[in-house]
Amino acid sequence: MLKTDLSTYNNDWYQPGNPLKRLSWYIVNALFFVNPLNPSSGLKVFLLRMFGAQVGKGVVIKPGVNIKYPRKLTIGDFSWIGEKVWIDNLAEVTIGSNVCVSQGAMLLCGNHNYKKPSFDLIIGSITVENGAWVGAKSVVCPGIVLKEHSVLAVNSVATKDLESFGIYQGNPAVLLRKRIIE
């Protein structure tokens, strides 16, 4: 029986971009995003755009947010990114308009292949469509789509796509009922 051997791990195929730009972003991210002392959404939106993100109007970004690669991030109009959200976007993350990503949520585009002794990196994009809500401390796994106006309840894990207007809860998240917006 083979066993995990992390000494054989190799993700040379993954090219996240220019090392100098990545270092620059790391510093900016630490000073202006992860740092809880900066409440200015306007400055954060400006900096994200400077580093290649596509960000719509009226976007609110709370303190303590951690974003891996801004050039792989798109956020639509009037969306909210709550305190201590982690956008680990090794692949593209697209957040639609009027989306709420609540505090402590994680959008994780990477995972590892536990079936391989080398624990190979696996990546997949994430899409959160218009009007969807990612609840506090929830996790969205690689390759997942939260369709329009779907809800991922507090502390839930999305391992499969969420249907439009569905309210999902649990680990793994399951459909509880339909969302009715009055």
N, CA, C and O of each residue as an XYZ file, in Angstrom:
728
protein
N       0.840     -1.181      0.000
C       0.000      0.000      0.000
C       0.889      1.250      0.000
O       1.790      1.387      0.828
N       0.619      2.149     -0.939
C       1.365      3.398     -0.993
C       0.929      4.318      0.130
O      -0.210      4.261      0.592
N       1.849      5.164      0.561
C       1.553      6.138      1.603
C       1.860      7.528      1.078
O       2.621      7.691      0.124
N       1.270      8.515      1.701
C       1.545      9.896      1.324
C       3.031     10.185      1.512
O       3.618      9.859      2.544
N       3.623     10.802      0.496
C       5.037     11.167      0.539
C       5.164     12.598      0.028
O       5.322     12.829     -1.171
N       5.093     13.545      0.942
C       5.113     14.954      0.556
C       6.448     15.400     -0.035
O       6.525     16.479     -0.624
N       7.499     14.596      0.108
C       8.774     14.956     -0.515
C       8.674     14.895     -2.037
O       9.520     15.460     -2.730
N       7.649     14.217     -2.569
C       7.471     14.118     -4.018
C       6.507     15.179     -4.554
O       6.251     15.229     -5.757
N       5.977     16.017     -3.677
C       5.022     17.063     -4.093
C       5.693     18.024     -5.072
O       6.811     18.486     -4.845
N       4.980     18.316     -6.172
C       5.524     19.223     -7.177
C       4.361     19.903     -7.894
O       3.577     19.248     -8.580
N       4.259     21.203     -7.731
C       3.222     21.925     -8.465
C       3.847     22.951     -9.413
O       3.329     24.056     -9.573
N       4.953     22.579    -10.033
C       5.628     23.469    -10.978
C       4.721     23.877    -12.135
O       4.928     24.924    -12.748
N       3.722     23.059    -12.434
C       2.791     23.381    -13.506
C       1.961     24.624    -13.181
O       1.463     25.286    -14.092
N       1.806     24.949    -11.893
C       0.984     26.083    -11.489
C       1.832     27.348    -11.505
O       2.791     27.468    -10.742
N       1.480     28.282    -12.366
C       2.232     29.526    -12.523
C       1.359     30.704    -12.097
O       0.587     31.206    -12.914
N       1.454     31.165    -10.843
C       0.573     32.219    -10.341
C       0.918     33.628    -10.803
O       0.210     34.572    -10.452
N       1.979     33.798    -11.576
C       2.289     35.123    -12.107
C       3.656     35.624    -11.677
O       4.422     34.928    -11.010
N       3.932     36.845    -12.079
C       5.208     37.506    -11.835
C       5.539     37.549    -10.336
O       4.741     38.056     -9.547
N       6.712     37.022     -9.932
C       7.072     36.999     -8.510
C       7.140     38.380     -7.857
O       6.789     38.521     -6.685
N       7.582     39.393     -8.590
C       7.661     40.746     -8.035
C       6.252     41.311     -7.782
O       6.006     41.937     -6.751
N       5.339     41.086     -8.723
C       3.953     41.528     -8.534
C       3.308     40.785     -7.361
O       2.562     41.378     -6.582
N       3.596     39.498     -7.241
C       3.032     38.717     -6.128
C       3.562     39.226     -4.793
O       2.805     39.322     -3.827
N       4.844     39.551     -4.725
C       5.428     40.095     -3.501
C       4.813     41.456     -3.179
O       4.480     41.736     -2.027
N       4.667     42.293     -4.196
C       4.043     43.610     -3.999
C       2.625     43.457     -3.461
O       2.229     44.158     -2.530
N       1.856     42.528     -4.057
C       0.489     42.306     -3.577
C       0.495     41.775     -2.150
O      -0.332     42.180     -1.333
N       1.411     40.884     -1.849
C       1.491     40.330     -0.489
C       1.620     41.461      0.538
O       0.964     41.437      1.580
N       2.455     42.433      0.244
C       2.672     43.570      1.158
C       1.416     44.442      1.226
O       0.972     44.804      2.316
N       0.843     44.779      0.071
C      -0.375     45.600      0.037
C      -1.519     44.890      0.753
O      -2.255     45.513      1.519
N      -1.670     43.597      0.506
C      -2.723     42.808      1.140
C      -2.570     42.840      2.666
O      -3.550     43.013      3.391
N      -1.345     42.674      3.138
C      -1.093     42.676      4.587
C      -1.369     44.044      5.207
O      -1.932     44.128      6.299
N      -0.977     45.113      4.518
C      -1.127     46.465      5.074
C      -2.546     47.007      4.993
O      -2.998     47.682      5.917
N      -3.260     46.723      3.899
C      -4.534     47.390      3.659
C      -5.759     46.482      3.692
O      -6.880     46.979      3.800
N      -5.579     45.175      3.602
C      -6.730     44.276      3.580
C      -6.807     43.442      4.861
O      -7.782     43.537      5.607
N      -5.795     42.638      5.113
C      -5.788     41.786      6.303
C      -5.750     42.637      7.576
O      -6.349     42.272      8.588
N      -5.061     43.748      7.522
C      -4.952     44.670      8.651
C      -6.341     45.183      9.045
O      -7.015     45.812      8.229
N      -6.775     44.928     10.275
C      -8.124     45.346     10.690
C      -8.253     46.853     10.923
O      -9.354     47.340     11.178
N      -7.154     47.593     10.842
C      -7.191     49.029     11.114
C      -7.569     49.870      9.893
O      -7.640     51.095      9.995
N      -7.811     49.241      8.750
C      -8.171     49.990      7.542
C      -9.624     49.713      7.160
O      -9.911     48.686      6.545
N     -10.543     50.611      7.512
C     -11.950     50.389      7.187
C     -12.375     50.909      5.805
O     -13.535     50.742      5.430
N     -11.473     51.534      5.039
C     -11.838     52.220      3.802
C     -12.054     51.267      2.627
O     -11.092     50.732      2.076
N     -13.312     51.056      2.245
C     -13.615     50.231      1.077
C     -13.101     50.869     -0.203
O     -12.606     50.176     -1.093
N     -13.218     52.193     -0.297
C     -12.781     52.883     -1.508
C     -11.322     52.646     -1.825
O     -10.969     52.386     -2.976
N     -10.467     52.732     -0.814
C      -9.046     52.483     -1.006
C      -8.800     51.032     -1.413
O      -7.975     50.764     -2.287
N      -9.504     50.106     -0.792
C      -9.329     48.683     -1.119
C      -9.755     48.392     -2.554
O      -9.078     47.657     -3.274
N     -10.871     48.967     -2.961
C     -11.333     48.779     -4.341
C     -10.296     49.339     -5.315
O      -9.978     48.698     -6.317
N      -9.775     50.518     -5.032
C      -8.739     51.132     -5.872
C      -7.523     50.215     -5.985
O      -7.017     49.987     -7.083
N      -7.056     49.691     -4.856
C      -5.877     48.825     -4.858
C      -6.145     47.515     -5.603
O      -5.282     47.036     -6.339
N      -7.322     46.939     -5.417
C      -7.656     45.719     -6.151
C      -7.604     45.963     -7.658
O      -7.049     45.159     -8.406
N      -8.176     47.059     -8.087
C      -8.150     47.392     -9.519
C      -6.722     47.601    -10.012
O      -6.381     47.189    -11.121
N      -5.882     48.242     -9.191
C      -4.474     48.463     -9.551
C      -3.747     47.139     -9.783
O      -2.830     47.063    -10.600
N      -4.163     46.095     -9.056
C      -3.512     44.795     -9.176
C      -4.283     43.835    -10.095
O      -4.034     42.629    -10.081
N      -5.219     44.371    -10.894
C      -5.840     43.575    -11.948
C      -7.219     43.020    -11.680
O      -7.782     42.356    -12.550
N      -7.788     43.262    -10.513
C      -9.148     42.790    -10.240
C     -10.156     43.633    -11.002
O      -9.912     44.806    -11.284
N     -11.278     43.034    -11.330
C     -12.400     43.764    -11.917
C     -13.426     43.947    -10.811
O     -14.009     42.973    -10.334
N     -13.649     45.197    -10.398
C     -14.528     45.476     -9.268
C     -15.567     46.506     -9.689
O     -15.226     47.565    -10.216
N     -16.840     46.188     -9.455
C     -17.934     47.074     -9.820
C     -18.093     48.232     -8.858
O     -17.259     48.444     -7.977
N     -19.167     48.977     -9.034
C     -19.428     50.144     -8.193
C     -20.162     49.733     -6.919
O     -20.882     48.735     -6.883
N     -19.953     50.541     -5.872
C     -20.659     50.333     -4.616
C     -20.241     49.103     -3.829
O     -20.980     48.663     -2.948
N     -19.086     48.539     -4.120
C     -18.607     47.342     -3.420
C     -18.090     47.736     -2.036
O     -17.369     48.723     -1.887
N     -18.468     46.954     -1.034
C     -18.022     47.169      0.342
C     -17.090     46.027      0.729
O     -17.447     44.854      0.624
N     -15.892     46.388      1.179
C     -14.923     45.390      1.629
C     -14.541     45.743      3.061
O     -13.905     46.767      3.308
N     -14.929     44.899      3.990
C     -14.694     45.126      5.414
C     -13.245     44.818      5.788
O     -12.507     44.256      4.978
N     -12.827     45.178      7.007
C     -11.459     44.891      7.468
C     -11.200     43.383      7.624
O     -12.117     42.586      7.821
N      -9.932     43.038      7.529
C      -9.496     41.660      7.797
C      -9.672     40.704      6.638
O      -9.543     39.495      6.826
N      -9.963     41.201      5.443
C     -10.162     40.340      4.271
C      -8.806     39.932      3.706
O      -7.878     40.740      3.659
N      -8.694     38.674      3.279
C      -7.452     38.159      2.705
C      -7.746     37.671      1.289
O      -8.584     36.790      1.093
N      -7.060     38.240      0.311
C      -7.261     37.881     -1.097
C      -5.925     37.419     -1.662
O      -4.939     38.155     -1.617
N      -5.894     36.193     -2.197
C      -4.645     35.618     -2.700
C      -4.131     36.326     -3.948
O      -3.020     36.856     -3.942
N      -4.931     36.342     -5.025
C      -4.489     36.906     -6.294
C      -5.577     37.804     -6.879
O      -6.555     37.294     -7.424
N      -5.433     39.122     -6.782
C      -6.478     40.019     -7.276
C      -6.748     39.894     -8.772
O      -7.876     40.119     -9.211
N      -5.747     39.543     -9.556
C      -5.970     39.444    -11.004
C      -6.909     38.296    -11.370
O      -7.368     38.207    -12.509
N      -7.191     37.423    -10.414
C      -8.113     36.311    -10.644
C      -9.456     36.552     -9.940
O     -10.174     35.607     -9.612
N      -9.783     37.842     -9.713
C     -10.995     38.192     -8.963
C     -11.864     39.167     -9.740
O     -11.381     40.174    -10.259
N     -13.149     38.857     -9.813
C     -14.152     39.744    -10.388
C     -15.279     39.888     -9.366
O     -15.794     38.895     -8.852
N     -15.658     41.142     -9.076
C     -16.763     41.423     -8.150
C     -17.711     42.391     -8.841
O     -17.283     43.433     -9.338
N     -19.004     42.049     -8.876
C     -20.014     42.902     -9.497
C     -20.409     44.072     -8.598
O     -19.828     44.280     -7.534
N     -21.397     44.818     -9.043
C     -21.851     46.020     -8.349
C     -22.548     45.703     -7.022
O     -23.253     44.701     -6.897
N     -22.336     46.571     -6.046
C     -23.041     46.581     -4.758
C     -22.933     45.265     -3.984
O     -23.873     44.875     -3.290
N     -21.818     44.598     -4.097
C     -21.586     43.373     -3.324
C     -20.805     43.697     -2.064
O     -20.062     44.678     -2.014
N     -20.979     42.864     -1.048
C     -20.337     43.056      0.259
C     -19.408     41.894      0.555
O     -19.776     40.732      0.379
N     -18.208     42.209      1.002
C     -17.242     41.206      1.444
C     -17.009     41.484      2.937
O     -16.446     42.519      3.293
N     -17.437     40.570      3.801
C     -17.417     40.784      5.248
C     -16.055     40.596      5.891
O     -15.095     40.153      5.260
N     -16.003     40.951      7.183
C     -14.770     40.833      7.964
C     -14.207     39.414      7.906
O     -14.933     38.424      7.988
N     -12.900     39.360      7.763
C     -12.123     38.117      7.812
C     -12.521     37.079      6.765
O     -12.346     35.879      6.978
N     -13.058     37.545      5.631
C     -13.306     36.629      4.512
C     -11.957     36.271      3.898
O     -11.076     37.121      3.767
N     -11.808     35.001      3.523
C     -10.595     34.550      2.857
C     -10.960     34.098      1.445
O     -11.678     33.115      1.263
N     -10.455     34.827      0.452
C     -10.645     34.458     -0.948
C      -9.320     33.864     -1.420
O      -8.409     34.586     -1.826
N      -9.233     32.547     -1.358
C      -8.019     31.819     -1.721
C      -8.122     31.432     -3.186
O      -8.270     30.259     -3.529
N      -8.040     32.447     -4.045
C      -8.334     32.253     -5.459
C      -7.112     31.840     -6.275
O      -6.520     32.639     -7.000
N      -6.761     30.583     -6.134
C      -5.736     30.000     -6.996
C      -6.248     29.910     -8.425
O      -5.462     29.836     -9.370
N      -7.578     29.916     -8.582
C      -8.246     29.965     -9.883
C      -9.192     31.167     -9.850
O      -9.255     31.890     -8.856
N      -9.914     31.367    -10.931
C     -10.814     32.516    -11.026
C     -11.935     32.441     -9.988
O     -12.539     31.387     -9.787
N     -12.204     33.573     -9.332
C     -13.366     33.728     -8.470
C     -14.189     34.870     -9.045
O     -13.702     35.989     -9.205
N     -15.445     34.568     -9.353
C     -16.362     35.564     -9.880
C     -17.510     35.721     -8.890
O     -18.250     34.777     -8.613
N     -17.639     36.931     -8.366
C     -18.696     37.272     -7.428
C     -19.607     38.245     -8.160
O     -19.156     39.302     -8.601
N     -20.874     37.903     -8.293
C     -21.811     38.727     -9.043
C     -22.176     40.011     -8.318
O     -21.496     40.423     -7.378
N     -23.250     40.634     -8.763
C     -23.763     41.863     -8.161
C     -24.721     41.532     -7.021
O     -25.394     40.501     -7.034
N     -24.768     42.422     -6.042
C     -25.670     42.283     -4.893
C     -25.462     40.969     -4.149
O     -26.419     40.350     -3.684
N     -24.228     40.556     -4.043
C     -23.837     39.331     -3.328
C     -23.333     39.721     -1.947
O     -22.669     40.745     -1.786
N     -23.650     38.903     -0.959
C     -23.102     39.080      0.379
C     -22.243     37.862      0.716
O     -22.732     36.733      0.754
N     -20.957     38.110      0.959
C     -20.062     37.073      1.465
C     -19.789     37.474      2.911
O     -19.013     38.393      3.174
N     -20.433     36.778      3.844
C     -20.413     37.175      5.254
C     -19.102     36.848      5.941
O     -18.269     36.101      5.428
N     -18.949     37.435      7.123
C     -17.710     37.367      7.880
C     -17.224     35.931      8.107
O     -17.986     35.023      8.436
N     -15.922     35.785      7.912
C     -15.268     34.509      8.164
C     -15.473     33.456      7.095
O     -14.971     32.341      7.233
N     -16.199     33.778      6.028
C     -16.412     32.796      4.958
C     -15.105     32.557      4.208
O     -14.226     33.418      4.182
N     -14.989     31.390      3.605
C     -13.803     31.042      2.819
C     -14.230     30.569      1.436
O     -15.066     29.676      1.297
N     -13.644     31.181      0.425
C     -13.820     30.736     -0.948
C     -12.496     30.091     -1.344
O     -11.509     30.781     -1.598
N     -12.486     28.772     -1.394
C     -11.239     28.010     -1.562
C     -11.176     27.372     -2.942
O     -11.932     26.448     -3.241
N     -10.279     27.863     -3.774
C     -10.132     27.339     -5.132
C      -9.140     26.188     -5.229
O      -8.976     25.610     -6.304
N      -8.484     25.846     -4.143
C      -7.488     24.788     -4.185
C      -7.774     23.670     -3.199
O      -8.402     23.866     -2.158
N      -7.297     22.506     -3.560
C      -7.392     21.325     -2.709
C      -6.251     20.399     -3.122
O      -5.444     20.746     -3.985
N      -6.189     19.242     -2.516
C      -5.139     18.276     -2.848
C      -5.746     16.921     -3.146
O      -6.764     16.540     -2.567
N      -5.112     16.196     -4.056
C      -5.570     14.869     -4.429
C      -5.049     13.863     -3.407
O      -3.897     13.435     -3.473
N      -5.900     13.498     -2.475
C      -5.515     12.578     -1.398
C      -5.268     11.152     -1.899
O      -4.750     10.321     -1.153
N      -5.630     10.861     -3.146
C      -5.419      9.523     -3.713
C      -4.006      9.337     -4.250
O      -3.583      8.212     -4.515
N      -3.278     10.431     -4.411
C      -1.916     10.374     -4.944
C      -0.908     10.488     -3.809
O      -1.092     11.313     -2.913
N       0.139      9.694     -3.820
C       1.156      9.802     -2.771
C       1.803     11.190     -2.736
O       2.270     11.640     -1.690
N       1.825     11.865     -3.898
C       2.450     13.186     -3.992
C       1.517     14.324     -3.596
O       1.929     15.484     -3.589
N       0.228     13.999     -3.257
C      -0.721     14.990     -2.733
C      -0.890     16.157     -3.707
O      -0.896     17.316     -3.292
N      -1.028     15.851     -5.011
C      -1.061     16.858     -6.077
C      -2.095     17.955     -5.837
O      -3.173     17.707     -5.295
N      -1.744     19.169     -6.250
C      -2.640     20.314     -6.166
C      -3.752     20.177     -7.197
O      -3.510     19.810     -8.347
N      -4.975     20.476     -6.768
C      -6.141     20.513     -7.647
C      -6.752     21.901     -7.498
O      -6.934     22.382     -6.379
N      -7.070     22.547     -8.617
C      -7.710     23.859     -8.525
C      -9.007     23.875     -9.327
O      -9.179     23.107    -10.273
N      -9.909     24.760     -8.934
C     -11.164     24.947     -9.648
C     -11.720     26.325     -9.356
O     -11.600     26.824     -8.237
N     -12.322     26.934    -10.344
C     -12.873     28.273    -10.176
C     -14.147     28.227     -9.332
O     -14.764     27.174     -9.166
N     -14.524     29.387     -8.805
C     -15.745     29.538     -8.012
C     -16.543     30.683     -8.604
O     -15.989     31.728     -8.946
N     -17.857     30.481     -8.724
C     -18.761     31.531     -9.180
C     -19.878     31.687     -8.162
O     -20.538     30.718     -7.789
N     -20.079     32.930     -7.717
C     -21.188     33.261     -6.824
C     -22.052     34.236     -7.618
O     -21.690     35.400     -7.790
N     -23.192     33.756     -8.097
C     -24.014     34.558     -9.001
C     -24.789     35.651     -8.271
O     -24.831     35.686     -7.041
N     -25.398     36.538     -9.045
C     -26.116     37.697     -8.521
C     -27.092     37.331     -7.400
O     -27.844     36.362     -7.500
N     -27.060     38.133     -6.330
C     -28.015     38.001     -5.243
C     -27.772     36.856     -4.286
O     -28.546     36.676     -3.345
N     -26.719     36.072     -4.491
C     -26.447     34.944     -3.604
C     -25.859     35.432     -2.284
O     -25.350     36.550     -2.195
N     -25.934     34.594     -1.278
C     -25.450     34.932      0.059
C     -24.648     33.754      0.600
O     -25.159     32.643      0.740
N     -23.382     34.025      0.901
C     -22.515     33.037      1.546
C     -22.505     33.389      3.024
O     -21.970     34.430      3.407
N     -23.089     32.536      3.861
C     -23.225     32.808      5.287
C     -21.899     32.821      6.024
O     -20.889     32.314      5.537
N     -21.927     33.410      7.203
C     -20.734     33.530      8.045
C     -20.091     32.168      8.293
O     -20.768     31.174      8.551
N     -18.767     32.159      8.204
C     -17.940     30.969      8.473
C     -18.265     29.779      7.580
O     -17.978     28.636      7.935
N     -18.861     30.045      6.424
C     -19.137     28.981      5.462
C     -17.946     28.787      4.541
O     -17.080     29.656      4.434
N     -17.911     27.638      3.876
C     -16.820     27.307      2.959
C     -17.408     26.948      1.600
O     -18.336     26.145      1.502
N     -16.856     27.553      0.561
C     -17.198     27.196     -0.815
C     -15.976     26.498     -1.400
O     -14.892     27.077     -1.458
N     -16.154     25.260     -1.830
C     -15.052     24.430     -2.321
C     -14.756     24.703     -3.798
O     -15.558     25.337     -4.485
N     -13.602     24.226     -4.289
C     -13.213     24.463     -5.686
C     -14.250     23.942     -6.678
O     -14.847     22.883     -6.484
N     -14.448     24.719     -7.750
C     -15.303     24.287     -8.847
C     -16.789     24.467     -8.616
O     -17.589     23.941     -9.389
N     -17.186     25.187     -7.586
C     -18.588     25.297     -7.197
C     -19.221     26.573     -7.761
O     -18.563     27.606     -7.883
N     -20.506     26.479     -8.099
C     -21.310     27.626     -8.521
C     -22.469     27.773     -7.551
O     -23.242     26.838     -7.344
N     -22.583     28.962     -6.955
C     -23.766     29.315     -6.181
C     -24.628     30.117     -7.134
O     -24.299     31.256     -7.467
N     -25.724     29.533     -7.573
C     -26.555     30.180     -8.584
C     -27.353     31.326     -7.982
O     -27.389     31.501     -6.764
N     -27.995     32.107     -8.852
C     -28.680     33.338     -8.454
C     -29.542     33.174     -7.207
O     -30.370     32.269     -7.114
N     -29.325     34.067     -6.264
C     -30.131     34.207     -5.046
C     -30.113     32.964     -4.151
O     -30.974     32.819     -3.283
N     -29.152     32.077     -4.351
C     -29.019     30.934     -3.445
C     -28.415     31.410     -2.129
O     -27.786     32.467     -2.072
N     -28.609     30.620     -1.068
C     -28.092     30.946      0.260
C     -27.335     29.732      0.786
O     -27.858     28.618      0.800
N     -26.101     29.960      1.216
C     -25.324     28.951      1.926
C     -25.325     29.382      3.384
O     -24.675     30.364      3.744
N     -26.046     28.659      4.219
C     -26.271     29.071      5.606
C     -24.984     29.068      6.425
O     -23.971     28.495      6.025
N     -25.051     29.717      7.570
C     -23.924     29.863      8.491
C     -23.225     28.521      8.719
O     -23.868     27.501      8.969
N     -21.894     28.548      8.628
C     -21.040     27.405      8.961
C     -21.312     26.161      8.113
O     -21.143     25.037      8.585
N     -21.732     26.361      6.869
C     -22.019     25.251      5.965
C     -20.905     25.106      4.943
O     -20.090     26.013      4.771
N     -20.868     23.954      4.257
C     -19.820     23.672      3.281
C     -20.458     23.292      1.948
O     -21.161     22.286      1.852
N     -20.208     24.103      0.923
C     -20.729     23.828     -0.421
C     -19.746     22.938     -1.168
O     -18.670     23.379     -1.571
N     -20.129     21.685     -1.345
C     -19.312     20.723     -2.086
C     -19.908     20.419     -3.454
O     -19.286     19.744     -4.274
N     -21.131     20.926     -3.698
C     -21.821     20.785     -4.983
C     -22.474     22.120     -5.298
O     -22.674     22.946     -4.406
N     -22.808     22.332     -6.566
C     -23.465     23.578     -6.970
C     -24.767     23.777     -6.205
O     -25.471     22.818     -5.889
N     -25.076     25.042     -5.914
C     -26.327     25.402     -5.252
C     -27.279     25.961     -6.304
O     -26.905     26.843     -7.077
N     -28.494     25.455     -6.334
C     -29.483     25.886     -7.317
C     -30.039     27.264     -6.979
O     -30.003     27.690     -5.825
N     -30.550     27.955     -7.987
C     -31.128     29.285     -7.809
C     -32.224     29.261     -6.746
O     -33.060     28.358     -6.716
N     -32.205     30.269     -5.876
C     -33.194     30.471     -4.828
C     -33.257     29.324     -3.810
O     -34.226     29.223     -3.057
N     -32.251     28.472     -3.782
C     -32.208     27.405     -2.791
C     -31.506     27.869     -1.525
O     -30.549     28.641     -1.586
N     -31.978     27.400     -0.384
C     -31.320     27.656      0.899
C     -30.690     26.339      1.334
O     -31.377     25.333      1.512
N     -29.369     26.363      1.501
C     -28.590     25.158      1.784
C     -27.920     25.287      3.149
O     -27.494     26.369      3.552
N     -27.837     24.147      3.854
C     -27.215     24.156      5.172
C     -26.557     22.808      5.433
O     -27.007     21.776      4.936
N     -25.476     22.833      6.227
C     -24.834     21.602      6.678
C     -23.479     21.371      6.046
O     -22.980     22.178      5.262
N     -22.893     20.227      6.420
C     -21.609     19.794      5.903
C     -21.708     18.314      5.550
O     -21.644     17.455      6.429
N     -21.866     18.016      4.251
C     -21.999     18.931      3.123
C     -23.384     19.594      3.112
O     -24.356     19.053      3.637
N     -23.440     20.769      2.504
C     -24.689     21.531      2.467
C     -25.741     20.804      1.628
O     -25.460     20.301      0.541
N     -26.960     20.766      2.169
C     -28.099     20.158      1.464
C     -29.223     21.192      1.372
O     -29.323     22.104      2.192
N     -30.055     21.024      0.362
C     -31.170     21.933      0.144
C     -32.209     21.763      1.251
O     -32.690     20.657      1.498
N     -32.550     22.876      1.917
C     -33.584     22.854      2.965
C     -34.924     23.311      2.441
O     -35.952     22.683      2.696
N     -34.910     24.417      1.701
C     -36.154     24.987      1.192
C     -35.811     26.031      0.127
O     -34.641     26.288     -0.157
N     -36.837     26.615     -0.446
C     -36.667     27.667     -1.432
C     -36.648     29.019     -0.762
O     -37.346     29.236      0.229
N     -35.854     29.934     -1.296
C     -35.789     31.300     -0.804
C     -36.890     32.104     -1.494
O     -36.992     32.119     -2.721
N     -37.702     32.765     -0.690
C     -38.747     33.631     -1.224
C     -38.402     35.052     -0.845
O     -38.304     35.375      0.339
N     -38.217     35.907     -1.839
C     -37.901     37.314     -1.598
C     -39.194     38.098     -1.822
O     -39.741     38.119     -2.924
N     -39.666     38.738     -0.760
C     -40.953     39.447     -0.822
C     -40.824     40.838     -1.390
O     -41.819     41.553     -1.503
